[in-house]
Coordinates of C-alpha atoms in Angstrom, one line a residue:
M1 CA -28.8 -37.1 -34.7
I2 CA -26.3 -39.8 -34.0
A3 CA -22.6 -39.1 -33.9
V4 CA -20.1 -42.0 -33.4
S5 CA -16.3 -41.6 -33.4
A6 CA -13.4 -43.8 -32.4
F7 CA -10.0 -43.1 -30.9
C8 CA -7.2 -44.9 -29.1
N9 CA -6.9 -45.0 -25.3
A10 CA -4.2 -42.5 -24.2
R11 CA -3.6 -44.1 -20.9
S12 CA -3.2 -47.9 -21.0
K13 CA -1.0 -50.7 -19.9
T14 CA -1.6 -54.4 -20.6
D15 CA -3.0 -54.8 -17.1
E16 CA -4.8 -51.4 -16.8
F17 CA -7.4 -49.7 -19.0
V18 CA -8.6 -46.2 -18.4
V19 CA -11.5 -44.4 -20.1
K20 CA -12.9 -41.0 -19.3
S21 CA -16.3 -39.5 -20.0
P22 CA -16.8 -37.0 -22.8
S23 CA -16.2 -34.0 -20.5
G24 CA -13.5 -35.8 -18.5
N25 CA -15.5 -35.5 -15.3
I26 CA -15.8 -39.3 -14.8
E27 CA -12.9 -41.6 -15.1
A28 CA -13.1 -45.4 -14.9
E29 CA -10.1 -47.7 -14.5
I30 CA -10.1 -51.5 -15.1
H31 CA -7.3 -53.3 -13.3
R32 CA -5.9 -56.8 -13.2
D33 CA -4.9 -57.2 -9.6
K34 CA -3.0 -60.4 -9.1
D35 CA -5.7 -63.1 -9.6
K36 CA -8.7 -60.9 -10.0
L37 CA -10.3 -58.2 -12.1
T38 CA -11.2 -54.9 -10.4
Y39 CA -12.5 -51.4 -11.3
S40 CA -12.4 -47.9 -9.9
V41 CA -14.5 -44.8 -10.6
R42 CA -13.5 -41.2 -10.0
S43 CA -15.7 -38.1 -10.3
G44 CA -14.0 -34.8 -10.4
G45 CA -10.9 -36.5 -9.2
R46 CA -12.7 -38.0 -6.1
I47 CA -12.8 -41.7 -5.7
M48 CA -16.4 -43.0 -5.9
I49 CA -15.7 -46.7 -6.3
D50 CA -12.4 -48.1 -5.0
R51 CA -11.3 -51.4 -6.6
G52 CA -14.6 -53.1 -6.8
D53 CA -14.5 -56.7 -8.1
M54 CA -15.7 -57.8 -11.5
G55 CA -16.6 -61.3 -12.8
I56 CA -19.3 -63.8 -13.5
V57 CA -19.8 -67.5 -12.9
V58 CA -21.4 -69.4 -15.8
D59 CA -21.6 -73.2 -16.0
N60 CA -19.5 -73.4 -12.9
K61 CA -16.7 -71.5 -14.6
N62 CA -15.4 -68.4 -12.8
Y63 CA -14.7 -65.6 -15.3
A64 CA -13.0 -63.3 -12.8
N65 CA -9.3 -63.8 -13.3
A66 CA -9.0 -62.3 -16.8
L67 CA -6.2 -61.1 -19.0
F68 CA -6.6 -58.3 -21.5
D69 CA -4.4 -56.1 -23.7
A70 CA -5.6 -52.5 -23.1
E71 CA -3.4 -51.1 -25.9
K72 CA -5.5 -52.9 -28.5
V73 CA -8.8 -51.6 -27.2
E74 CA -10.6 -49.0 -29.2
I75 CA -12.8 -46.4 -27.4
R76 CA -15.8 -45.2 -29.3
T77 CA -17.8 -42.0 -28.6
F78 CA -21.5 -42.0 -29.0
N79 CA -23.7 -38.9 -29.0
T80 CA -27.4 -38.8 -29.7
T81 CA -30.7 -37.5 -28.4
Y82 CA -34.1 -39.2 -28.2
Q83 CA -37.6 -38.4 -27.0
V84 CA -38.8 -39.6 -23.6
L85 CA -42.0 -39.4 -21.5
G86 CA -41.4 -38.4 -17.9
I87 CA -39.0 -35.9 -16.3
K88 CA -38.2 -34.1 -19.6
S89 CA -39.1 -34.3 -23.2
T90 CA -35.6 -35.0 -24.6
A91 CA -32.8 -37.2 -23.3
R92 CA -29.1 -37.1 -24.4
N93 CA -27.1 -40.3 -24.7
H94 CA -23.5 -39.2 -24.7
Y95 CA -20.7 -41.6 -23.6
N96 CA -17.3 -43.0 -24.4
G97 CA -17.4 -46.8 -24.5
A98 CA -15.5 -49.9 -25.3
S99 CA -15.8 -53.6 -25.7
I100 CA -12.7 -55.2 -24.0
P101 CA -11.8 -58.7 -25.1
M102 CA -11.0 -60.8 -22.0
T103 CA -9.4 -64.2 -21.6
T104 CA -9.7 -66.2 -18.4
P105 CA -6.9 -68.8 -18.4
G106 CA -8.3 -72.3 -18.5
V107 CA -11.9 -71.1 -18.8
G108 CA -12.3 -69.1 -22.0
S109 CA -12.8 -65.8 -23.7
W110 CA -15.4 -63.2 -23.0
T111 CA -16.1 -59.5 -23.3
L112 CA -16.4 -56.7 -20.8
G113 CA -18.5 -53.8 -22.1
V114 CA -17.9 -50.4 -20.5
R115 CA -19.6 -47.0 -20.9
V116 CA -18.5 -43.8 -19.2
Y117 CA -21.0 -40.9 -19.1
D118 CA -20.5 -37.5 -17.6
D119 CA -22.7 -38.7 -14.8
G120 CA -21.6 -42.2 -14.3
F121 CA -20.1 -45.5 -15.3
A122 CA -21.7 -48.8 -16.4
F123 CA -20.4 -52.2 -17.3
R124 CA -21.7 -55.6 -18.3
Y125 CA -20.4 -59.1 -19.0
Q126 CA -20.8 -61.0 -22.3
V127 CA -20.0 -64.7 -22.3
P128 CA -20.4 -66.4 -25.7
G129 CA -21.8 -69.9 -26.0
T130 CA -24.5 -72.1 -27.4
G131 CA -27.3 -74.1 -25.9
L132 CA -28.6 -73.7 -22.4
R133 CA -26.2 -72.0 -20.0
T134 CA -26.5 -71.8 -16.3
V135 CA -25.6 -68.6 -14.5
Q136 CA -24.6 -69.2 -10.9
G137 CA -23.8 -65.7 -9.8
E138 CA -21.5 -62.7 -10.1
I139 CA -18.2 -61.6 -8.5
T140 CA -19.3 -58.0 -8.9
S141 CA -18.9 -55.6 -5.9
F142 CA -19.2 -51.9 -5.2
V143 CA -16.8 -50.4 -2.7
L144 CA -18.1 -47.0 -1.7
P145 CA -16.4 -44.1 0.3
G146 CA -16.4 -44.6 4.0
E147 CA -18.8 -42.6 6.1
S148 CA -21.4 -42.6 3.2
V149 CA -25.0 -42.5 4.3
I150 CA -27.1 -45.1 2.4
W151 CA -30.8 -44.7 1.4
Y152 CA -32.5 -48.1 1.0
F153 CA -36.1 -49.3 1.1
E154 CA -37.3 -51.4 4.0
R155 CA -40.3 -53.7 4.6
K156 CA -40.4 -55.9 7.6
N157 CA -41.8 -59.0 5.8
A158 CA -41.1 -61.3 2.9
W159 CA -42.7 -58.8 0.5
K160 CA -39.7 -56.6 0.7
L161 CA -38.0 -58.0 -2.4
K162 CA -41.1 -59.2 -4.1
S163 CA -42.9 -56.0 -4.8
Y164 CA -40.2 -53.4 -4.0
A165 CA -42.8 -51.5 -1.9
G166 CA -40.6 -50.7 1.1
E167 CA -40.3 -47.4 3.0
W168 CA -37.2 -45.4 2.2
L169 CA -34.9 -45.0 5.1
K170 CA -31.2 -44.2 5.7
A171 CA -28.3 -45.6 7.7
P172 CA -24.5 -45.1 7.9
I173 CA -22.8 -47.5 5.5
D174 CA -21.1 -49.4 8.3
K175 CA -24.5 -50.3 9.7
M176 CA -25.9 -51.8 6.4
P177 CA -24.8 -55.4 7.1
T178 CA -27.2 -55.6 10.1
V179 CA -29.7 -52.7 9.6
S180 CA -32.5 -55.1 8.4
G181 CA -32.1 -57.5 11.2
K182 CA -33.5 -61.0 10.6
L183 CA -34.3 -60.1 7.0
G184 CA -30.6 -60.2 6.3
P185 CA -28.0 -57.9 4.6
V186 CA -29.4 -58.1 1.0
Q187 CA -31.1 -54.9 -0.2
G188 CA -33.0 -54.2 -3.3
L189 CA -31.8 -51.6 -5.8
P190 CA -31.5 -48.7 -6.3
L191 CA -29.3 -47.8 -3.4
V192 CA -28.5 -44.1 -3.0
A193 CA -25.5 -42.8 -1.1
E194 CA -25.0 -39.4 0.4
L195 CA -21.3 -39.0 0.1
P196 CA -19.1 -37.6 2.9
E197 CA -17.6 -34.9 0.8
G198 CA -20.8 -33.9 -0.8
G199 CA -22.7 -35.2 -3.8
Y200 CA -24.6 -38.4 -4.4
M201 CA -24.1 -41.9 -5.9
L202 CA -26.8 -44.3 -7.1
L203 CA -26.3 -48.0 -7.7
S204 CA -28.6 -50.0 -9.9
D205 CA -29.0 -52.2 -13.0
A206 CA -30.2 -51.2 -16.4
A207 CA -31.7 -53.2 -19.3
C208 CA -32.5 -56.1 -17.1
W209 CA -34.1 -58.7 -19.3
N210 CA -33.3 -62.3 -20.1
Y211 CA -31.5 -62.3 -16.7
S212 CA -32.1 -62.1 -13.0
S213 CA -32.4 -58.8 -11.0
L214 CA -29.4 -57.4 -9.2
R215 CA -29.4 -56.8 -5.5
G216 CA -26.8 -55.5 -3.1
K217 CA -25.5 -57.6 -0.2
A218 CA -23.8 -55.4 2.5
V219 CA -20.7 -57.3 3.6
G220 CA -18.9 -54.6 5.6
N221 CA -15.8 -52.6 4.6
N222 CA -18.1 -50.1 2.7
T223 CA -18.9 -52.9 0.2
F224 CA -22.0 -54.2 -1.5
K225 CA -21.6 -57.5 -3.3
A226 CA -23.8 -58.6 -6.2
S227 CA -26.6 -60.9 -5.1
L228 CA -28.9 -62.1 -7.9
A229 CA -32.6 -62.7 -7.3
D230 CA -32.2 -66.3 -8.5
K231 CA -29.4 -68.5 -7.0
S232 CA -29.0 -69.9 -10.5
F233 CA -30.9 -69.6 -13.8
E234 CA -30.7 -70.7 -17.4
V235 CA -29.9 -68.6 -20.5
D236 CA -30.1 -69.9 -24.0
G237 CA -26.9 -69.1 -26.0
N238 CA -24.8 -66.0 -25.3
V239 CA -24.9 -64.7 -21.7
I240 CA -25.3 -60.9 -21.8
T241 CA -25.8 -59.4 -18.4
P242 CA -27.8 -56.2 -17.7
W243 CA -25.6 -53.1 -17.2
R244 CA -24.3 -52.5 -13.7
V245 CA -24.6 -48.8 -13.0
V246 CA -22.7 -46.3 -10.9
L247 CA -24.5 -42.9 -11.2
C248 CA -22.5 -39.9 -9.8
A249 CA -24.2 -36.6 -9.2
P250 CA -22.9 -33.4 -7.6
D251 CA -26.3 -32.3 -6.4
L252 CA -29.9 -33.5 -6.3
N253 CA -30.8 -31.7 -9.5
A254 CA -28.2 -33.7 -11.4
L255 CA -29.4 -36.9 -9.7
V256 CA -33.0 -36.4 -10.7
N257 CA -32.2 -35.3 -14.3
S258 CA -29.9 -38.2 -15.0
T259 CA -31.2 -40.5 -17.8
I260 CA -28.3 -43.0 -17.6
I261 CA -30.7 -45.9 -16.8
S262 CA -32.8 -45.1 -19.9
N263 CA -29.7 -44.4 -22.0
L264 CA -28.3 -47.9 -21.3
A265 CA -31.5 -49.6 -22.5
P266 CA -31.5 -50.3 -26.3
P267 CA -33.7 -48.1 -28.5
P268 CA -37.1 -49.5 -29.5
D269 CA -37.3 -52.0 -32.3
P270 CA -38.6 -50.0 -35.3
N271 CA -40.4 -53.1 -36.6
L272 CA -42.3 -53.4 -33.3
Y273 CA -42.7 -49.7 -32.6
G274 CA -42.8 -48.1 -36.0
D275 CA -46.2 -46.6 -35.1
T276 CA -46.4 -45.3 -31.5
D277 CA -49.3 -42.9 -31.9
Y278 CA -51.3 -45.2 -29.6
I279 CA -48.9 -44.5 -26.7
R280 CA -50.4 -41.5 -25.1
P281 CA -49.7 -40.3 -21.6
G282 CA -52.6 -39.1 -19.4
R283 CA -54.4 -39.0 -16.1
C284 CA -56.6 -41.9 -15.0
V285 CA -59.5 -42.5 -12.6
W286 CA -59.5 -45.7 -10.6
R287 CA -62.1 -47.3 -8.5
W288 CA -60.3 -50.0 -6.4
W289 CA -58.5 -47.8 -3.9
S290 CA -61.5 -45.9 -2.7
S291 CA -64.4 -48.2 -3.4
G292 CA -63.2 -51.7 -4.3
T293 CA -64.3 -53.7 -7.3
G294 CA -67.2 -52.4 -9.3
N295 CA -70.1 -53.7 -11.4
P296 CA -70.7 -52.6 -15.0
Q297 CA -72.9 -49.7 -13.9
E298 CA -70.4 -48.4 -11.4
E299 CA -67.6 -48.7 -14.0
E300 CA -69.7 -46.7 -16.4
E301 CA -70.0 -44.0 -13.8
Y302 CA -66.3 -43.8 -13.6
I303 CA -66.1 -43.2 -17.3
N304 CA -68.4 -40.3 -16.8
Y305 CA -66.2 -39.0 -14.0
A306 CA -63.1 -39.2 -16.2
E307 CA -64.9 -37.1 -18.8
K308 CA -66.0 -34.5 -16.2
L309 CA -62.4 -34.2 -14.9
G310 CA -60.9 -34.1 -18.4
F311 CA -58.9 -37.2 -17.6
E312 CA -57.9 -39.5 -20.5
Y313 CA -58.3 -42.9 -18.9
T314 CA -60.1 -45.2 -16.5
I315 CA -59.0 -48.6 -15.2
I316 CA -61.5 -51.5 -14.9
D317 CA -59.8 -53.3 -12.1
D318 CA -60.1 -56.8 -10.5
G319 CA -63.6 -58.3 -10.4
W320 CA -64.8 -57.7 -14.0
K321 CA -64.2 -61.3 -15.2
D322 CA -66.8 -62.5 -12.7
W323 CA -69.5 -60.3 -14.3
P324 CA -72.3 -62.2 -16.2
N325 CA -71.4 -61.9 -19.9
A326 CA -68.1 -60.3 -18.8
W327 CA -66.5 -59.7 -22.3
E328 CA -69.8 -58.3 -23.7
E329 CA -70.0 -55.8 -20.8
V330 CA -66.3 -54.8 -21.2
T331 CA -66.9 -54.3 -24.9
R332 CA -69.9 -52.1 -24.2
L333 CA -68.0 -50.1 -21.6
C334 CA -65.1 -49.5 -24.0
S335 CA -67.4 -48.3 -26.7
Y336 CA -69.1 -46.0 -24.3
A337 CA -65.8 -44.7 -23.1
R338 CA -64.6 -44.1 -26.6
Q339 CA -67.6 -41.9 -27.2
K340 CA -66.6 -39.8 -24.2
G341 CA -63.0 -39.5 -25.3
V342 CA -61.8 -41.9 -22.5
G343 CA -59.5 -44.9 -22.9
V344 CA -60.0 -48.1 -20.9
F345 CA -57.2 -50.1 -19.2
L346 CA -58.3 -53.7 -18.2
W347 CA -56.9 -55.5 -15.2
K348 CA -55.6 -59.0 -15.3
H349 CA -54.0 -61.3 -12.7
S350 CA -50.6 -62.3 -14.1
K351 CA -51.1 -66.0 -13.1
D352 CA -53.9 -66.2 -15.7
I353 CA -51.6 -65.4 -18.6
N354 CA -48.2 -66.3 -17.3
D355 CA -47.6 -69.5 -19.3
P356 CA -44.8 -69.5 -21.9
A357 CA -46.1 -72.7 -23.6
D358 CA -46.7 -72.5 -27.3
A359 CA -45.1 -69.0 -27.6
W360 CA -47.3 -67.6 -24.8
A361 CA -50.5 -68.8 -26.5
N362 CA -52.7 -68.1 -23.5
M363 CA -51.4 -64.5 -23.3
R364 CA -51.9 -63.9 -27.0
T365 CA -55.5 -65.1 -26.8
F366 CA -56.3 -62.8 -23.9
L367 CA -54.7 -59.8 -25.6
D368 CA -56.6 -60.5 -28.8
K369 CA -59.8 -60.3 -26.7
V370 CA -58.7 -57.0 -25.1
V371 CA -58.2 -55.6 -28.6
K372 CA -61.5 -56.9 -29.8
A373 CA -63.2 -55.4 -26.8
G374 CA -61.8 -52.0 -27.6
A375 CA -59.5 -51.4 -24.6
V376 CA -56.4 -49.3 -25.0
G377 CA -54.2 -51.1 -22.5
I378 CA -53.9 -53.7 -19.7
K379 CA -52.9 -53.6 -16.1
T380 CA -51.3 -56.8 -14.8
D381 CA -50.6 -57.6 -11.2
F382 CA -49.0 -59.9 -8.6
M383 CA -45.8 -61.1 -10.4
N384 CA -44.3 -60.6 -6.9
S385 CA -40.8 -61.4 -8.1
D386 CA -37.7 -59.9 -9.6
G387 CA -36.4 -63.2 -10.8
K388 CA -35.8 -64.2 -14.4
A389 CA -39.1 -66.0 -14.9
A390 CA -41.0 -62.9 -13.9
I391 CA -38.9 -60.6 -16.1
D392 CA -39.3 -63.0 -19.0
F393 CA -43.1 -62.7 -18.5
E394 CA -43.0 -58.9 -18.5
I395 CA -40.9 -58.6 -21.6
A396 CA -43.1 -61.1 -23.5
L397 CA -46.2 -59.1 -22.4
L398 CA -44.7 -55.8 -23.6
K399 CA -43.8 -57.3 -27.0
L400 CA -47.1 -59.0 -27.6
A401 CA -49.0 -56.0 -26.4
A402 CA -47.0 -53.8 -28.8
E403 CA -47.9 -56.1 -31.7
R404 CA -51.5 -55.2 -30.8
K405 CA -50.9 -51.6 -30.1
L406 CA -51.8 -51.9 -26.4
M407 CA -50.2 -50.0 -23.5
V408 CA -49.1 -51.8 -20.3
N409 CA -49.2 -50.9 -16.6
F410 CA -47.3 -53.4 -14.3
H411 CA -48.2 -53.9 -10.6
G412 CA -46.8 -56.2 -8.0
C413 CA -43.4 -55.9 -9.7
H414 CA -39.8 -54.8 -9.4
K415 CA -38.5 -51.3 -10.1
S416 CA -37.7 -49.8 -13.5
T417 CA -34.5 -50.7 -15.3
G418 CA -35.1 -48.8 -18.6
E419 CA -38.0 -50.8 -19.9
A420 CA -39.9 -47.7 -21.1
R421 CA -37.1 -46.8 -23.5
T422 CA -36.9 -50.2 -25.3
F423 CA -40.6 -50.9 -24.8
P424 CA -42.3 -47.5 -24.8
N425 CA -45.8 -49.0 -24.5
E426 CA -44.9 -49.5 -20.8
V427 CA -46.5 -46.3 -19.5
T428 CA -46.0 -47.0 -15.8
R429 CA -45.1 -49.7 -13.3
E430 CA -45.4 -50.0 -9.6
G431 CA -42.3 -51.4 -7.7
I432 CA -42.8 -48.6 -5.2
R433 CA -44.5 -48.0 -1.9
G434 CA -47.5 -46.1 -2.9
L435 CA -50.8 -44.8 -1.6
E436 CA -52.4 -48.2 -1.5
L437 CA -50.5 -48.7 1.8
N438 CA -52.8 -46.1 3.4
K439 CA -55.7 -48.5 3.2
M440 CA -53.7 -51.4 4.7
K441 CA -52.7 -52.2 8.3
E442 CA -49.1 -51.9 7.3
G443 CA -49.6 -48.2 6.5
P444 CA -49.8 -45.3 6.5
I445 CA -47.0 -43.9 4.4
T446 CA -44.8 -41.4 6.1
A447 CA -44.1 -37.9 4.9
S448 CA -40.4 -38.5 4.9
H449 CA -40.9 -41.5 2.6
N450 CA -42.6 -39.2 0.1
A451 CA -39.9 -36.6 0.4
A452 CA -37.3 -39.3 -0.4
L453 CA -38.9 -40.8 -3.4
P454 CA -38.0 -38.3 -6.1
F455 CA -34.3 -38.8 -5.2
T456 CA -34.4 -42.6 -4.9
R457 CA -36.9 -44.8 -6.6
F458 CA -38.0 -42.2 -9.2
V459 CA -34.4 -41.6 -10.4
V460 CA -34.4 -45.0 -12.2
G461 CA -37.8 -44.5 -13.9
H462 CA -41.5 -43.9 -13.7
G463 CA -43.5 -45.3 -10.8
D464 CA -47.2 -46.0 -10.3
Y465 CA -47.6 -44.5 -6.8
T466 CA -51.3 -43.8 -7.5
P467 CA -51.2 -40.4 -5.7
F468 CA -53.7 -38.0 -4.1
T469 CA -56.5 -38.2 -1.7
V470 CA -58.8 -35.6 -0.1
T471 CA -60.0 -38.0 2.6
A472 CA -58.5 -37.1 5.9
E473 CA -58.5 -40.7 7.3
R474 CA -56.3 -41.8 4.3
M475 CA -53.7 -39.0 4.2
G476 CA -51.6 -40.5 7.0
P477 CA -49.3 -38.0 8.6
T478 CA -49.5 -35.6 5.6
T479 CA -51.6 -32.7 4.7
L480 CA -53.9 -32.0 1.7
A481 CA -51.4 -29.6 0.2
H482 CA -48.7 -32.4 0.5
Q483 CA -51.1 -34.8 -1.2
L484 CA -51.5 -32.4 -4.2
A485 CA -47.8 -31.9 -4.4
T486 CA -47.2 -35.6 -4.9
V487 CA -49.0 -35.5 -8.2
I488 CA -46.4 -33.0 -9.4
C489 CA -43.3 -34.6 -7.8
F490 CA -44.0 -38.2 -8.7
T491 CA -43.4 -39.1 -12.3
S492 CA -45.8 -41.5 -14.1
P493 CA -46.8 -41.0 -17.8
L494 CA -50.0 -42.8 -16.8
Q495 CA -50.9 -40.9 -13.6
V496 CA -53.5 -42.9 -11.8
I497 CA -55.3 -40.8 -9.2
A498 CA -56.4 -42.8 -6.1
E499 CA -59.2 -40.7 -4.8
N500 CA -62.8 -41.4 -5.6
P501 CA -63.6 -38.9 -8.4
A502 CA -67.0 -38.2 -6.9
E503 CA -65.2 -36.6 -3.9
L504 CA -63.1 -34.5 -6.3
L505 CA -66.2 -33.1 -8.0
V506 CA -68.1 -31.9 -4.9
P507 CA -68.4 -28.1 -4.5
E508 CA -66.1 -28.1 -1.5
H509 CA -63.1 -29.2 -3.6
K510 CA -64.0 -27.3 -6.8
E511 CA -61.0 -24.9 -6.7
L512 CA -58.5 -27.6 -5.6
T513 CA -59.7 -30.0 -8.3
G514 CA -59.3 -27.2 -10.8
V515 CA -55.6 -27.2 -10.0
L516 CA -55.4 -31.0 -10.1
K517 CA -57.0 -31.0 -13.6
E518 CA -54.2 -28.6 -14.8
I519 CA -51.4 -31.0 -13.8
P520 CA -50.0 -33.0 -16.8
S521 CA -48.5 -36.5 -16.5
V522 CA -45.3 -35.8 -18.5
W523 CA -42.9 -32.8 -18.5
D524 CA -40.7 -30.8 -20.8
E525 CA -38.3 -29.8 -18.0
T526 CA -37.6 -30.6 -14.4
R527 CA -35.6 -28.7 -11.8
V528 CA -34.8 -29.6 -8.2
L529 CA -34.6 -26.3 -6.3
P530 CA -32.0 -25.4 -3.7
G531 CA -32.7 -26.5 -0.2
S532 CA -34.0 -29.9 -1.1
R533 CA -32.8 -32.7 1.1
I534 CA -33.5 -36.4 0.7
G535 CA -36.3 -37.4 3.1
E536 CA -36.6 -33.9 4.6
L537 CA -37.7 -31.6 1.8
T538 CA -38.4 -31.9 -1.9
V539 CA -39.0 -28.8 -3.9
M540 CA -39.3 -29.3 -7.7
A541 CA -40.1 -27.0 -10.5
R542 CA -41.6 -28.7 -13.6
R543 CA -42.5 -27.1 -16.9
K544 CA -45.0 -28.2 -19.5
G545 CA -45.1 -25.8 -22.4
K546 CA -45.1 -22.2 -20.9
T547 CA -46.6 -23.3 -17.6
W548 CA -44.6 -24.0 -14.5
F549 CA -45.7 -26.2 -11.7
I550 CA -43.7 -25.9 -8.4
A551 CA -44.3 -28.3 -5.6
G552 CA -42.9 -28.8 -2.1
L553 CA -43.1 -32.0 0.0
N554 CA -42.2 -31.5 3.7
G555 CA -40.9 -34.7 5.3
M556 CA -40.3 -33.1 8.7
G557 CA -41.9 -30.9 11.3
E558 CA -43.1 -27.4 10.4
Q559 CA -40.6 -25.4 8.3
I560 CA -40.4 -22.3 6.2
Y561 CA -39.0 -22.5 2.7
S562 CA -37.8 -19.4 0.9
L563 CA -38.9 -19.9 -2.7
D564 CA -36.6 -18.2 -5.2
L565 CA -38.3 -17.8 -8.6
S566 CA -35.5 -15.9 -10.2
F567 CA -34.8 -18.8 -12.6
L568 CA -38.1 -17.8 -14.4
G569 CA -36.5 -14.5 -15.6
K570 CA -38.2 -11.2 -15.9
K571 CA -41.5 -12.5 -17.2
T572 CA -44.8 -11.9 -15.5
F573 CA -46.8 -14.9 -14.2
L574 CA -50.3 -15.4 -12.9
A575 CA -49.9 -17.8 -9.9
T576 CA -52.4 -20.1 -8.3
I577 CA -50.9 -20.9 -4.9
V578 CA -52.0 -23.8 -2.7
Q579 CA -50.7 -24.0 0.9
D580 CA -51.3 -25.8 4.1
H581 CA -54.3 -24.5 6.1
P582 CA -53.0 -23.3 9.5
D583 CA -55.8 -25.0 11.4
A584 CA -56.7 -28.2 9.5
S585 CA -54.5 -30.8 7.7
D586 CA -57.3 -31.8 5.4
K587 CA -57.9 -28.2 4.1
V588 CA -55.8 -25.8 2.1
T589 CA -55.6 -22.1 1.5
L590 CA -55.8 -21.2 -2.2
Q591 CA -55.2 -17.8 -3.8
T592 CA -54.6 -16.5 -7.3
R593 CA -52.4 -13.4 -7.9
N594 CA -49.7 -12.0 -10.1
V595 CA -46.2 -12.9 -9.0
N596 CA -42.9 -11.1 -9.6
P597 CA -40.2 -13.8 -10.0
A598 CA -37.6 -11.4 -8.5
A599 CA -39.3 -11.5 -5.1
K600 CA -38.7 -14.5 -2.9
Q601 CA -41.8 -16.2 -1.5
N602 CA -41.8 -17.6 2.1
M603 CA -43.7 -20.9 2.1
V604 CA -44.9 -22.0 5.5
M605 CA -45.3 -25.8 5.6
S606 CA -47.0 -27.7 8.4
K607 CA -45.6 -30.9 9.7
G608 CA -45.9 -33.4 6.8
G609 CA -47.1 -30.5 4.7
G610 CA -46.4 -29.0 1.3
F611 CA -47.3 -26.4 -1.3
V612 CA -48.1 -26.0 -5.0
Y613 CA -47.5 -23.1 -7.3
L614 CA -49.1 -23.1 -10.7
L615 CA -47.5 -20.3 -12.8
K616 CA -48.9 -19.3 -16.1
E617 CA -46.9 -16.9 -18.2
Q618 CA -48.7 -13.6 -19.0

């Protein structure tokens, strides 16, 4: 159901425009301050953003000093729900919004779009024109409360802003201009702030296509200025920026359950996505992490593993194109997999199909071969950029894949900005520091990084972390129970399991693998339980149908968590409980028993440990 209504702004002057969220919790003000345009955001009366700058530079024209007549602006209320794959099954898109006509003297007219949700504020610039336009940057800034603590991702090399695979760390906001040393003051988004008076704020962009990615440059005075991935870039015709997003959350549960990024992305084109039956979430086996590239016989073996595990997919990764009679072998494997009820994703280096000439003819030819071979999707890799050219490639691939009813998994890419809403055949994307780091010299991944991810990177969308290993040498400073908990806490409609499935099927791991096989890749409901703290402890309860999965990720030393199950009501549940083994990090204790939700459960977690509860209603 879609409900749209319009009303006049009750609080306005010719140089000030105020709009509140549907509940009144969030209030945004647009001001004309002398020779510049600014905005402020309040949540529950508290200042979240204090006079941040607005504006854009197009064709060497600065659209910052703008005049507007707030009394003539109409506010519209929009209220609808839609289906999603990920943290919940249904999202609500409810906001008050407006398109504010602006005039910059001596420069021209443009439009400021604003939307105010009960959990945040978003805005974008629209500069009309024809022909090729050159965007040289933005005036946008975010002025946060002093004494905020900022969570950001760090990687001490040039890959930091190429693949968004940095470790999540925190620092006081006044340290952000220098915290990255020689790498400079520019940070990738999202940025998450722990606010001095409680609550959280997330800064990001949404619906980033036909544009360059937004980054945040720390300049002091509690301020991040907009820094685009490209110093300049061309846009044909009207310049419409992605949304600039300020998400405000009173607690971690509200932060995790926000769908503001997805809400700001346009709904899918019904002509392109009229039939979405081919878009099916599921679990996936994968050879590369554990065993490297494979030959046809080895890839066939992985199809058999997927069938034995009850997993829906396998990935034929790098190396297949060098097989003798490669396409014939891929076709044979896809046919074999189809008989087993397993779908095949086929890997492709982006450089092989990243040519926009002749309407992406090279890409179309490859995708036609993928369809003919019988694969259900592709995995493309190594874009290594968040600039406009890389984004144009991604969007072209999603559209052309959708025309052929193919799913897409992006690797070597930037973070999510709502692509999965507009292009639902994107079933996951990397843009995250995942388990592959544990096989590299740069690794291993820390437990605190894992305990930060649900409240940072995963807030903006799904991520292909490729979780779970039972191999002690590749767990890093985490435990086996912690590894299993990541499969629950990390959202990815295509959940690619890193471990060699042969290891999962040995008798030693039979019970643990039995639990793994129960874990779905999408959820009907997600709750962050009390006591969770970014980077220190994640406790999430996720429901699929009538089954609850509760997982804990310990990012610190040994700690005891008092698990309160009272939110489950007075029903009776049969629980399978996986906990850290007291004597070995690569082992677990596993028990099955009836659980009374009224009784609290003390969960003892080792350093870097975790736990899993699987609760089936009786």
